[in-house]
Tab-separated table of C-alpha atoms in Angstrom:
chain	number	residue	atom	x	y	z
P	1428	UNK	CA	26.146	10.542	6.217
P	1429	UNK	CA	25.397	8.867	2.827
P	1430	UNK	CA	22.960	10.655	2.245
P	1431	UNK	CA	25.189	13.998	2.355
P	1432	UNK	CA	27.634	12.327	-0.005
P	1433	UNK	CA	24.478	11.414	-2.524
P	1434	UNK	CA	23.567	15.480	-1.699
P	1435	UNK	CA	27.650	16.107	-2.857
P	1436	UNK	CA	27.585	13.863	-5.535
P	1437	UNK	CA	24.364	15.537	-7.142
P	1438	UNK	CA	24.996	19.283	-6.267
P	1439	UNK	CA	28.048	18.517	-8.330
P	1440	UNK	CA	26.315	17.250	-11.470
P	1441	UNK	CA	24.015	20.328	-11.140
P	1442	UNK	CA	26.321	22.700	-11.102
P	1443	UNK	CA	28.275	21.363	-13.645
P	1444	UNK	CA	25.570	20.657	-15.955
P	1445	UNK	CA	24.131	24.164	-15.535
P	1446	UNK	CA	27.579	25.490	-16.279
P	1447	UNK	CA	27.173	23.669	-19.917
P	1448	UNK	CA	23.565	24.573	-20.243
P	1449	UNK	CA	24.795	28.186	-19.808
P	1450	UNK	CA	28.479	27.981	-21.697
P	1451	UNK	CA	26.837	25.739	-24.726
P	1452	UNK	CA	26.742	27.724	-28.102
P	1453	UNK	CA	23.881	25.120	-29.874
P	1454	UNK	CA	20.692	25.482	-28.835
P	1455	UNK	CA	19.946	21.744	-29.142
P	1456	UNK	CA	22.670	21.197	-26.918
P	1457	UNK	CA	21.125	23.766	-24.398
P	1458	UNK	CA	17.979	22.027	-24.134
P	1459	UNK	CA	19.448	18.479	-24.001
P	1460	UNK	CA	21.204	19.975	-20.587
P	1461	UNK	CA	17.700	21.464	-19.515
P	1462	UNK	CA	16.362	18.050	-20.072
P	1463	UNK	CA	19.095	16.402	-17.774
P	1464	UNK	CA	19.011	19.293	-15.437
P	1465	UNK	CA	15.271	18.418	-14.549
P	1466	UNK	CA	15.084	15.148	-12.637
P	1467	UNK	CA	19.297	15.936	-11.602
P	1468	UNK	CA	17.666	18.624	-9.457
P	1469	UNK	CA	14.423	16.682	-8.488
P	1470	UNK	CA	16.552	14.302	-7.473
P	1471	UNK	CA	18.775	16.917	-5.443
P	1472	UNK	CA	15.553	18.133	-3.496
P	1473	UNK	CA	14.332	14.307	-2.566
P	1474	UNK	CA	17.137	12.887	-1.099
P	1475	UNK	CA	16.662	12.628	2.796
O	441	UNK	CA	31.927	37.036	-31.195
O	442	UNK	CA	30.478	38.909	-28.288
O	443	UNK	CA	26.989	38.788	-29.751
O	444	UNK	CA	27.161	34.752	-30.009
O	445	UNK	CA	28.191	34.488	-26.467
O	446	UNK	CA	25.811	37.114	-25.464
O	447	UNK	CA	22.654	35.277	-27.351
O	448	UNK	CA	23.663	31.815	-25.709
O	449	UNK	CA	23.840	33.345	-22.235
O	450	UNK	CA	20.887	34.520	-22.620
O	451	UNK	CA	19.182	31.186	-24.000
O	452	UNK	CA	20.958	29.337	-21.827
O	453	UNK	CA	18.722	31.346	-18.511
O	454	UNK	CA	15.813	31.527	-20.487
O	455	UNK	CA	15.696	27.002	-20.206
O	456	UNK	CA	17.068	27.861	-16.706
O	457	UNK	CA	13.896	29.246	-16.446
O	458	UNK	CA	12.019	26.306	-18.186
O	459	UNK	CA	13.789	24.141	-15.898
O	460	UNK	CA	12.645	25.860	-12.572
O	461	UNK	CA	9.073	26.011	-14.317
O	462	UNK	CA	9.115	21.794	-14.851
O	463	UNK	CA	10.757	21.582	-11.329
O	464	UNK	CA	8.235	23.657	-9.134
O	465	UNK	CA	5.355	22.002	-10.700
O	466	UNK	CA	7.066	18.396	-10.292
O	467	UNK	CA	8.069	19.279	-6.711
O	468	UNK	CA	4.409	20.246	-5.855
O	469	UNK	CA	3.021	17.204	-7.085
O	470	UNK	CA	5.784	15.135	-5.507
O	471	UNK	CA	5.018	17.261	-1.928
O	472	UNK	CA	1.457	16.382	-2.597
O	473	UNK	CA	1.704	12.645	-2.669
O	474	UNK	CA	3.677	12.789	1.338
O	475	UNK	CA	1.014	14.946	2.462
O	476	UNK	CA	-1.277	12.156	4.608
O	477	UNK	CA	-5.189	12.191	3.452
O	478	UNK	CA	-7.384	11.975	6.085
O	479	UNK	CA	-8.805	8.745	7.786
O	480	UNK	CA	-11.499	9.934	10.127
O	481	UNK	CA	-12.146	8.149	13.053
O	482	UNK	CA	-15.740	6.832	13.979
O	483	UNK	CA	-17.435	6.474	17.051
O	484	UNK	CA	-15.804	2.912	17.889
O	485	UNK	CA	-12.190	4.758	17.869
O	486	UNK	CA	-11.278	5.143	22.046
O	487	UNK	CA	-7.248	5.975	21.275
O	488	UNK	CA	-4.542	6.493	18.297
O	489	UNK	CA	-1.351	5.809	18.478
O	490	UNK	CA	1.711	5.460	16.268
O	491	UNK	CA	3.540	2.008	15.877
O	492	UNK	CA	6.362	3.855	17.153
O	493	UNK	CA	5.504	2.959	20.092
O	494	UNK	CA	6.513	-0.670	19.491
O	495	UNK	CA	9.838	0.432	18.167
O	496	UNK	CA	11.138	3.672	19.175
O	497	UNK	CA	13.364	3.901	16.100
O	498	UNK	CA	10.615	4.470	13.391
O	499	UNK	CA	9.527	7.625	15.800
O	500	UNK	CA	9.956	10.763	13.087
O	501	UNK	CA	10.776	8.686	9.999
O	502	UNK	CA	8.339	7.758	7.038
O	503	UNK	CA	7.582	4.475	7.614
O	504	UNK	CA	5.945	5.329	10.869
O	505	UNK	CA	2.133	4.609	10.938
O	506	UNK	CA	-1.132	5.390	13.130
O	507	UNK	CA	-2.790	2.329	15.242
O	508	UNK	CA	-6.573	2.965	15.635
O	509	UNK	CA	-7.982	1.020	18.931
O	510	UNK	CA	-11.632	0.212	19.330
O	511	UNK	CA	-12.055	-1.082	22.367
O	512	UNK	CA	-15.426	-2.676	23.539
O	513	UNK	CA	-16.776	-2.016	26.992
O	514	UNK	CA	-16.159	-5.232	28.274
O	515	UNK	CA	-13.169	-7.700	27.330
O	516	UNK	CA	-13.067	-9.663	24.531
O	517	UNK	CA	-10.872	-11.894	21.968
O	518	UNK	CA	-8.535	-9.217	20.265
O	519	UNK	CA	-8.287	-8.982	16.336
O	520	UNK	CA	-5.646	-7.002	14.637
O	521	UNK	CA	-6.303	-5.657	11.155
O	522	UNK	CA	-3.875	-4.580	8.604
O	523	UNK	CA	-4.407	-2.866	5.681
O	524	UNK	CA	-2.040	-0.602	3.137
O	525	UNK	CA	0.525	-3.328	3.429
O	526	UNK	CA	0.916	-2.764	-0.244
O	527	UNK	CA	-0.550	0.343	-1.183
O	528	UNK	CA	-1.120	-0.165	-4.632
O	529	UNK	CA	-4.108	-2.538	-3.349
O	530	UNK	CA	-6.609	0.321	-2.780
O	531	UNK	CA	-9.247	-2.097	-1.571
O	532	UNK	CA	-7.201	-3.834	1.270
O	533	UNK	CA	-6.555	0.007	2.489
O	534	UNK	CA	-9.799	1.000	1.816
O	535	UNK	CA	-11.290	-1.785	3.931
O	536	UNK	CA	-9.418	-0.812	6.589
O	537	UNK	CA	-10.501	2.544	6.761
O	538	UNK	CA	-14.374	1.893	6.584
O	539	UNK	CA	-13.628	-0.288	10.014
O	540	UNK	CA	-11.548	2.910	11.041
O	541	UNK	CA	-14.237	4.878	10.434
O	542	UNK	CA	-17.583	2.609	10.991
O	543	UNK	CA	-16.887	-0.526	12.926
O	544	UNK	CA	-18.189	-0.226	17.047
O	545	UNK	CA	-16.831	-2.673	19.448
O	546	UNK	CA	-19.118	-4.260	21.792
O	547	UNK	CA	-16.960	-6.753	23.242
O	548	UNK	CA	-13.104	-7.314	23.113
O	549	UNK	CA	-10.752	-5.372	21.149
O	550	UNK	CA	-10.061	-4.182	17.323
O	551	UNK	CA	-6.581	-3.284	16.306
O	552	UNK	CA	-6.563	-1.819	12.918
O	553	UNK	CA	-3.527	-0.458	10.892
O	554	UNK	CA	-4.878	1.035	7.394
O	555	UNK	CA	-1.501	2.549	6.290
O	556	UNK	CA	0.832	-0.594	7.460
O	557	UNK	CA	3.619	0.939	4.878
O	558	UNK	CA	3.124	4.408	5.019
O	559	UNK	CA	6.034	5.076	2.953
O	560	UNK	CA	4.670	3.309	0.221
O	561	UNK	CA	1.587	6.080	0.054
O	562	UNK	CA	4.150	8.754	-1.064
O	563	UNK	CA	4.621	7.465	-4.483
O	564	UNK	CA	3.971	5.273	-7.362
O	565	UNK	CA	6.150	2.320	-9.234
O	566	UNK	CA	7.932	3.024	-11.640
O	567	UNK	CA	6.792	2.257	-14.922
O	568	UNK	CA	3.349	1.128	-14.085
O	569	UNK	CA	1.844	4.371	-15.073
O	570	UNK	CA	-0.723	4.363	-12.283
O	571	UNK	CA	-2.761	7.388	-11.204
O	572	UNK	CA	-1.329	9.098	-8.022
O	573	UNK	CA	-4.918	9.882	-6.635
O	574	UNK	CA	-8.126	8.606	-6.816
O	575	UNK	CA	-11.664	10.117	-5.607
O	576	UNK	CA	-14.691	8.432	-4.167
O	577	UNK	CA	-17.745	10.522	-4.266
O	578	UNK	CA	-19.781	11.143	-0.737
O	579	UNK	CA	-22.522	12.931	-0.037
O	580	UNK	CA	-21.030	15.525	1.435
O	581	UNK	CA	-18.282	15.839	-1.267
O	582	UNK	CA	-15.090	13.396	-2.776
O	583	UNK	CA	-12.637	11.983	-0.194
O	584	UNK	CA	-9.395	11.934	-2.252
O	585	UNK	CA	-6.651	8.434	-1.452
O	586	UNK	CA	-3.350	8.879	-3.067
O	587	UNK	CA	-2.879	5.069	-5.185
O	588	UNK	CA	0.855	3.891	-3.700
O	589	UNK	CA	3.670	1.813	-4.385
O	590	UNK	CA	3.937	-2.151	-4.050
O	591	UNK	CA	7.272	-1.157	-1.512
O	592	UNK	CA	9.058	1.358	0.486
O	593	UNK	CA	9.623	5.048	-1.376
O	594	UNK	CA	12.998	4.910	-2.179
O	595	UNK	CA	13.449	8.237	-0.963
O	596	UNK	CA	12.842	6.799	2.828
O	597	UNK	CA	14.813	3.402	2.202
O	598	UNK	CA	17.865	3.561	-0.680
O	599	UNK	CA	19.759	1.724	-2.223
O	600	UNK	CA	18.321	-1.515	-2.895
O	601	UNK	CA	21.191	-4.826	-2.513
O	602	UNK	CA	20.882	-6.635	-6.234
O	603	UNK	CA	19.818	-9.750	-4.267
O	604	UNK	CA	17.715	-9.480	-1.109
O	605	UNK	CA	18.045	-12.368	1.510
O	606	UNK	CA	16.016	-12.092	4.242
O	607	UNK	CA	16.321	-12.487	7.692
O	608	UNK	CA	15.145	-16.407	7.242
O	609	UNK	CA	17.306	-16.911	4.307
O	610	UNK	CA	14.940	-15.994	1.384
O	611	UNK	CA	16.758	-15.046	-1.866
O	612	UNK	CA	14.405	-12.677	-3.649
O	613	UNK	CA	15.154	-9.879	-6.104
O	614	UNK	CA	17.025	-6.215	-4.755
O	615	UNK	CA	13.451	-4.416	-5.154
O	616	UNK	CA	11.894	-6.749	-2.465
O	617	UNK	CA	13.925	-5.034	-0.075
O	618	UNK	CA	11.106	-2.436	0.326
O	619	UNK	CA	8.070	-4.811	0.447
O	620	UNK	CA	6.690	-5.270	4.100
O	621	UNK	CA	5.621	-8.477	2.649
O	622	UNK	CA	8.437	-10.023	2.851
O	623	UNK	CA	10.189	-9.039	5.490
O	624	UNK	CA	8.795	-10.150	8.224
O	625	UNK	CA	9.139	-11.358	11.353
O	626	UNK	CA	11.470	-8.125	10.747
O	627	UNK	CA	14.902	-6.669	12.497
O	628	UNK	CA	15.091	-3.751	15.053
O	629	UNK	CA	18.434	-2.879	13.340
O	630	UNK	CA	17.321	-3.945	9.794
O	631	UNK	CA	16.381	-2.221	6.885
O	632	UNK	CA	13.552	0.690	7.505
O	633	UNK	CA	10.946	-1.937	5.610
O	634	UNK	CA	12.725	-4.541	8.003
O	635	UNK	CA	12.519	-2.263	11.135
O	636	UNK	CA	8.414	-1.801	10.036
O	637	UNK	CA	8.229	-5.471	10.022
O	638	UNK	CA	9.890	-6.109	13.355
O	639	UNK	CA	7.456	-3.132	14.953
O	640	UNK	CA	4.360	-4.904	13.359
O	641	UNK	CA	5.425	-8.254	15.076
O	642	UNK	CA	6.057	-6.588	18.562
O	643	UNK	CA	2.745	-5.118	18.272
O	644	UNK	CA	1.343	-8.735	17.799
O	645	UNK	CA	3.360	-9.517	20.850
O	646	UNK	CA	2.365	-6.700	23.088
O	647	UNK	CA	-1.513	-6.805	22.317
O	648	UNK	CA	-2.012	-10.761	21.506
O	649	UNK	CA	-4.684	-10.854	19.005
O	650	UNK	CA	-6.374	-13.534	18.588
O	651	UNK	CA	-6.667	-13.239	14.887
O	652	UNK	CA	-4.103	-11.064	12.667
O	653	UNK	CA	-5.521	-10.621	9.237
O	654	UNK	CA	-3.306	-8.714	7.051
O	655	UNK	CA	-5.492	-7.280	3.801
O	656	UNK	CA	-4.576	-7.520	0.094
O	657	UNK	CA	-5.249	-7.263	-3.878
O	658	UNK	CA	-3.525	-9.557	-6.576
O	659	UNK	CA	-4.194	-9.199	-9.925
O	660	UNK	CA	-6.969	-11.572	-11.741
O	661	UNK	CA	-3.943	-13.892	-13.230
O	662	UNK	CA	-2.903	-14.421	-9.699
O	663	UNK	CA	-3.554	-18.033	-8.895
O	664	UNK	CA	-3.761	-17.028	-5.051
O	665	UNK	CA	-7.006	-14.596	-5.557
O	666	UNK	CA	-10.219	-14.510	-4.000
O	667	UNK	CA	-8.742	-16.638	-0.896
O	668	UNK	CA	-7.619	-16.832	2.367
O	669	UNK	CA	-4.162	-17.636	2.739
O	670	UNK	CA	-4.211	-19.314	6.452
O	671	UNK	CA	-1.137	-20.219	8.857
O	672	UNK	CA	-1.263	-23.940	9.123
O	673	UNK	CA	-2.396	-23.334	12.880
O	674	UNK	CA	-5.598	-20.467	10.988
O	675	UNK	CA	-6.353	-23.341	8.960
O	676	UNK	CA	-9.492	-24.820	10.500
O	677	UNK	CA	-10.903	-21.202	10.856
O	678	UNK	CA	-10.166	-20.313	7.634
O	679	UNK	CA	-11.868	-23.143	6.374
O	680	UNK	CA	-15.294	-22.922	7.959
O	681	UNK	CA	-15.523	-19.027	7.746
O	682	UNK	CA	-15.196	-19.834	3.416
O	683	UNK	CA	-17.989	-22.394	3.830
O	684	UNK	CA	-20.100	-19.454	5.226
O	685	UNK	CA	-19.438	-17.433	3.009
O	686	UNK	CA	-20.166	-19.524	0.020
O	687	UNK	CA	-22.950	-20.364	2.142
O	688	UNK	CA	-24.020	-16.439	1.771
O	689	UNK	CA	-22.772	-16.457	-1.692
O	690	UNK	CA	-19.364	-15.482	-1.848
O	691	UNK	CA	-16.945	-17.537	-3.694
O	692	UNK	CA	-13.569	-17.560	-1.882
O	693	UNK	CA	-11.046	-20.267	-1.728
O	694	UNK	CA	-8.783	-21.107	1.197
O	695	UNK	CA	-4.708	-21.834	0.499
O	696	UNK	CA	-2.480	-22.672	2.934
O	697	UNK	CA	0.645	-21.081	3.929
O	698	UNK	CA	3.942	-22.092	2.064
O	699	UNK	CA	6.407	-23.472	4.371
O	700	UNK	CA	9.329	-22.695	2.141
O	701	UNK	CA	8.087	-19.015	1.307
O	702	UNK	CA	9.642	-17.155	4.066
O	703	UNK	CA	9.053	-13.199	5.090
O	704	UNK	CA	5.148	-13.202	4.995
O	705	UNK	CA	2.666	-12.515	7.310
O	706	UNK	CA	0.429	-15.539	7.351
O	707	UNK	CA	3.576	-17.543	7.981
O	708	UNK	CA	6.127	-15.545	9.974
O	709	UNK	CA	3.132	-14.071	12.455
O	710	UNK	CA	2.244	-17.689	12.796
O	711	UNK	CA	5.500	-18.946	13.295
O	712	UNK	CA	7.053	-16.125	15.902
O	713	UNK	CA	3.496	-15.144	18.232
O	714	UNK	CA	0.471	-17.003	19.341
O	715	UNK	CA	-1.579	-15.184	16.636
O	716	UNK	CA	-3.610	-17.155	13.691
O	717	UNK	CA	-2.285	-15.507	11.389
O	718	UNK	CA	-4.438	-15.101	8.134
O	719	UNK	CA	-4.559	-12.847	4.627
O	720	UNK	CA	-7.070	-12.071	2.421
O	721	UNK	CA	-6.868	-11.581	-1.427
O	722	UNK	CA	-9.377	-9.735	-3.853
O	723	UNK	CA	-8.998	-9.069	-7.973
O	724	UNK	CA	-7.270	-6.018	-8.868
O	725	UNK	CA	-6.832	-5.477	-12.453
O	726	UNK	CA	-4.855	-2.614	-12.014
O	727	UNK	CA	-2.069	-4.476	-10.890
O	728	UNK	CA	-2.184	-6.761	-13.468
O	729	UNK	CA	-0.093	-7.269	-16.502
O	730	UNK	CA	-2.818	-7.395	-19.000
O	731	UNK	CA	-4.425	-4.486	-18.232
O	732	UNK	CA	-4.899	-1.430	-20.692
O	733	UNK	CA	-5.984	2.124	-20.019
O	734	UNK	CA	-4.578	2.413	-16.691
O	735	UNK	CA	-6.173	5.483	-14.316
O	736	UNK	CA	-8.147	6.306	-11.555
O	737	UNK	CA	-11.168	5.092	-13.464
O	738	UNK	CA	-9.838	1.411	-13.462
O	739	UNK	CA	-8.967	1.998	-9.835
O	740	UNK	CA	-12.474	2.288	-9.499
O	741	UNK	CA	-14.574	0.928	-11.736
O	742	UNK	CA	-12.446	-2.353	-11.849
O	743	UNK	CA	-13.407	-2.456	-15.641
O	744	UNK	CA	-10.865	-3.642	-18.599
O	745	UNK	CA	-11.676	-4.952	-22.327
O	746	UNK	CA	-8.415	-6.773	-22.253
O	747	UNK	CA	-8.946	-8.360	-19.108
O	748	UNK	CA	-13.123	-9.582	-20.125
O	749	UNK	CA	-11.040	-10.764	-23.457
O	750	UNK	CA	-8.477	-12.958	-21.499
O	751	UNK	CA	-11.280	-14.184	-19.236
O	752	UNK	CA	-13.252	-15.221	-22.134
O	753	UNK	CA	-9.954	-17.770	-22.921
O	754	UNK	CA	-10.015	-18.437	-19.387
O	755	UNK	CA	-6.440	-17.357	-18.821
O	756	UNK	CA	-7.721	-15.964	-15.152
O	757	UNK	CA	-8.337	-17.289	-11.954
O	758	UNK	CA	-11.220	-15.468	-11.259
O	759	UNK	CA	-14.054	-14.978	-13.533
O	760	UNK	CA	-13.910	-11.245	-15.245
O	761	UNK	CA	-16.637	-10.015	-17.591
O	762	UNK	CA	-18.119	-6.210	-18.795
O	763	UNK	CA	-18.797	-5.547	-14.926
O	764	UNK	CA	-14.859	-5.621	-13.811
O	765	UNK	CA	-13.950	-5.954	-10.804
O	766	UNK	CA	-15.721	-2.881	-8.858
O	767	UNK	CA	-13.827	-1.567	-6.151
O	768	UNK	CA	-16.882	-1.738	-3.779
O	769	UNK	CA	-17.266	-5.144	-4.278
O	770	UNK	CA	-13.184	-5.766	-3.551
O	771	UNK	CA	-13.981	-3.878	-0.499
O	772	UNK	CA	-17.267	-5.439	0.626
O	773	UNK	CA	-15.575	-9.050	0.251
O	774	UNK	CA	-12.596	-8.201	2.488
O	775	UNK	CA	-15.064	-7.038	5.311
O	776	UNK	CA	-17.268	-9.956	4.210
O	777	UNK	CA	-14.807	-12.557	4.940
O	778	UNK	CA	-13.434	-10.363	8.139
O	779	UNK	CA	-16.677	-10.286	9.827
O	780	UNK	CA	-17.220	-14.423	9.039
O	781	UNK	CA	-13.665	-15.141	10.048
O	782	UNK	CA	-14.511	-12.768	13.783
O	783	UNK	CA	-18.256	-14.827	13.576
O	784	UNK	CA	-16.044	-18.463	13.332
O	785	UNK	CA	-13.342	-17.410	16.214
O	786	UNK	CA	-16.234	-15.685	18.170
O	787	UNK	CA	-18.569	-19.039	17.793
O	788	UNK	CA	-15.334	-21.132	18.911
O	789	UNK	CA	-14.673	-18.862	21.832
O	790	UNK	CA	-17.494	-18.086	23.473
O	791	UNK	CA	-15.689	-16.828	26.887
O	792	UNK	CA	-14.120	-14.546	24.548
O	793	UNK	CA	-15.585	-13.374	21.834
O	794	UNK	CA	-15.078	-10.172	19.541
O	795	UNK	CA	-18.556	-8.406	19.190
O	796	UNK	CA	-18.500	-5.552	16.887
O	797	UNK	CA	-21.241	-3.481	14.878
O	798	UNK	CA	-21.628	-1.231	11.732
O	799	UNK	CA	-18.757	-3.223	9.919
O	800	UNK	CA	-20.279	-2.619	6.198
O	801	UNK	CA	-21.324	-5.714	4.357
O	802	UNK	CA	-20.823	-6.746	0.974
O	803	UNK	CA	-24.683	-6.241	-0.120
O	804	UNK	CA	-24.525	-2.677	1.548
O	805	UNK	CA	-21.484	-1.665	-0.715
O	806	UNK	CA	-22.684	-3.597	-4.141
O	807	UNK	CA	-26.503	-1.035	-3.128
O	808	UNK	CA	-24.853	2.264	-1.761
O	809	UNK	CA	-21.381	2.190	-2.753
O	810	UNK	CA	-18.252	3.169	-1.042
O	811	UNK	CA	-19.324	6.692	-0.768
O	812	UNK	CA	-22.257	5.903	1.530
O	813	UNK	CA	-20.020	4.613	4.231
O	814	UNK	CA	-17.262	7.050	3.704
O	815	UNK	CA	-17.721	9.877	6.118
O	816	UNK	CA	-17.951	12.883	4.130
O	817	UNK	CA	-14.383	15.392	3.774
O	818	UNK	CA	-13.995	17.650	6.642
């Protein structure tokens, strides 16, 4: 069950996170998001 | 307006599409390290089994481990061997593996657990920069180990407490949650690491070894290194099988189990099952603090200018120069001091001894090297 809620809690940050990546005008900004995006979603695939 | 938007749309997918790049090839690597390499069994192996079956529970998760029986033909004193414990102590695993894969049991019964926290094979710790593989050359081509974790992966046991009191009452930091080392005797309904721990000590209880030796590494500013840490009750044992082998050469020193340090092996085994419990430490200066360049060459090779510079102001416990600390020779003296320890019991016991055969020796390994006992990939 926790671990589902860790899953929710994640997905979440994902999406919104890619939503900024994707809605940001800088380009800086963009790749700071790509840089959070990348261990949010590693994270995301090694929860159990 | 439109053409702003427009260009950071289309920026924004093209570091989607770094970010999917980065992720695959992390996700591979991270696969890689839960894939299991290969221990192949010798011609002393009669059954495998999974610890499972001393705790159902651990059936299907991580932390459950093969058990490799060599039986002899006719019965004997049995010995339980554990190595992988920590898996960041390639030598102790090692060790284990060359009996998996070399040792032939005449009389009695070896026990031998190579990956005793399997979990801890899927990863690395954090911040210690350590390589996730290493190779040892064969003859018939390199047999590849993944280099572990100290504790549990996180990923099978999460989220650590901030303080970690054991079942006896030991206060030790969150982390030590996920070391099998201290959480013994263990807890069906524990933590996972706790739940490993309990399994371990009902497999002591279901086979009855006579000895339980549980293998390890510390690094060279370890006061406890090159020793036998003995259960009060291992004590004598331990005691004469160090005067043989400083007898045959070997330097080893024999400490005996804290009372107050609660959770280990050499004193919980001791102090819940009939067992003399024992452990064994070599010099690994990749664990260590000092250490520099830190890859699967110091794995290896054992080798480190900062650690020949700190034993030159004798700020070890062991002596280090130019030669390291091979990994051979870590090897060699764990089945060294195995094989003196089994002579001891066996010369104590003669009703019921354990006879065994092709255990590589410490001369062998320092000559041929690992490779020449490791049976060649498949």
């Amino acid at each position: 069950m926790i671990g589902w809620v860790y899953r929710l809690l994640v997905g979440l940050l994902v999406i919104l996170v890619t939503w900024d990546l994707l809605r940001e005008k800088s380009l800086r900004r963009q790749a700071v998001a790509a840089m959070v995006l990348v261990p949010l979603v590693l994270r995301l695939l090694m929860i159990k | 307006m439109a053409i702003r938007a427009a260009r950071s749309w289309i920026s924004g997918i093209v570091f989607l599409g770094g970010v999917a790049v980065v992720v695959s090839v992390s996700a591979v690597a991270f696969r890689d390290m839960h894939r299991d390499r290969p221990i192949y069994p010798g011609p002393g192996v009669t059954r495998v089994g999974m610890l499972s079956a001393y705790l159902g529970d651990l059936a299907g998760t991580g932390l459950d481990t093969e058990v490799y029986y060599l039986e002899g033909q006719t019965p004997g004193a049995t010995v339980l061997v554990l190595g992988g414990t920590h898996p960041n102590e390639p030598a102790a695993f090692l060790a284990a593996v060359l009996l998996v894969e070399n040792a032939v049991v005449e009389r009695g019964r070896l026990i031998v657990v190579p990956r005793a926290n399997r979990s801890g094979f899927t990863c690395t710790d954090p911040g210690e920069g350590h390589p996730q593989v290493y190779e040892i050359p064969t003859p018939g081509g390199p047999r590849e180990f993944t280099f572990g974790s100290r504790a549990t992966n996180p990923v099978h046991q999460w989220p650590d407490p901030v303080v970690y009191v054991n079942r006896l009452g030991q206060q030790l930091t969150g982390s030590e949650v996920r070391n099998l080392n201290r959480s013994y005797p263990g807890s069906p309904t524990g933590y996972p690491t706790e739940q490993l721990g309990h399994a371990i000590t009902e497999l002591i209880r279901a086979e009855s070894p006579a000895l339980s030796i549980d293998l390890h590494e510390a690094s060279p500013e370890y006061p406890v290194i090159n020793a036998i840490v003995a259960h009060p009750r291992a004590l004598g044992l331990a005691v004469e099988a160090a005067m043989l082998l400083e007898l045959d050469g070997m330097n080893i020193s024999v400490e005996v189990s804290p009372v107050g340090l609660r959770g280990l092996s050499h004193r919980e085994w001791g102090d819940n099952t009939d067992t003399l419990a024992l452990l064994l430490e070599t010099s690994n200066p990749a664990q260590g603090r000092l250490r520099g360049r830190t890859d699967a060459a110091l794995v290896l090779t054992g080798q480190d200018k900062f650690y020949v510079r700190a034993g030159e102001r004798n700020a070890l416990y062991v002596r280090f120069t130019d030669r390291g600390w091979p990994l051979e020779e870590r090897v060699g003296r764990h089945l060294q001091a195995l094989v003196s320890l089994v002579e001891v019991y066996s010369a104590q016991h003669r009703q019921t001894p354990l006879v065994m055969q092709g255990v590589p020796q410490l001369r062998e390994l320092r000559r041929d090297g690992l490779g020449a006992v490791l049976q060649p990939p498949r």
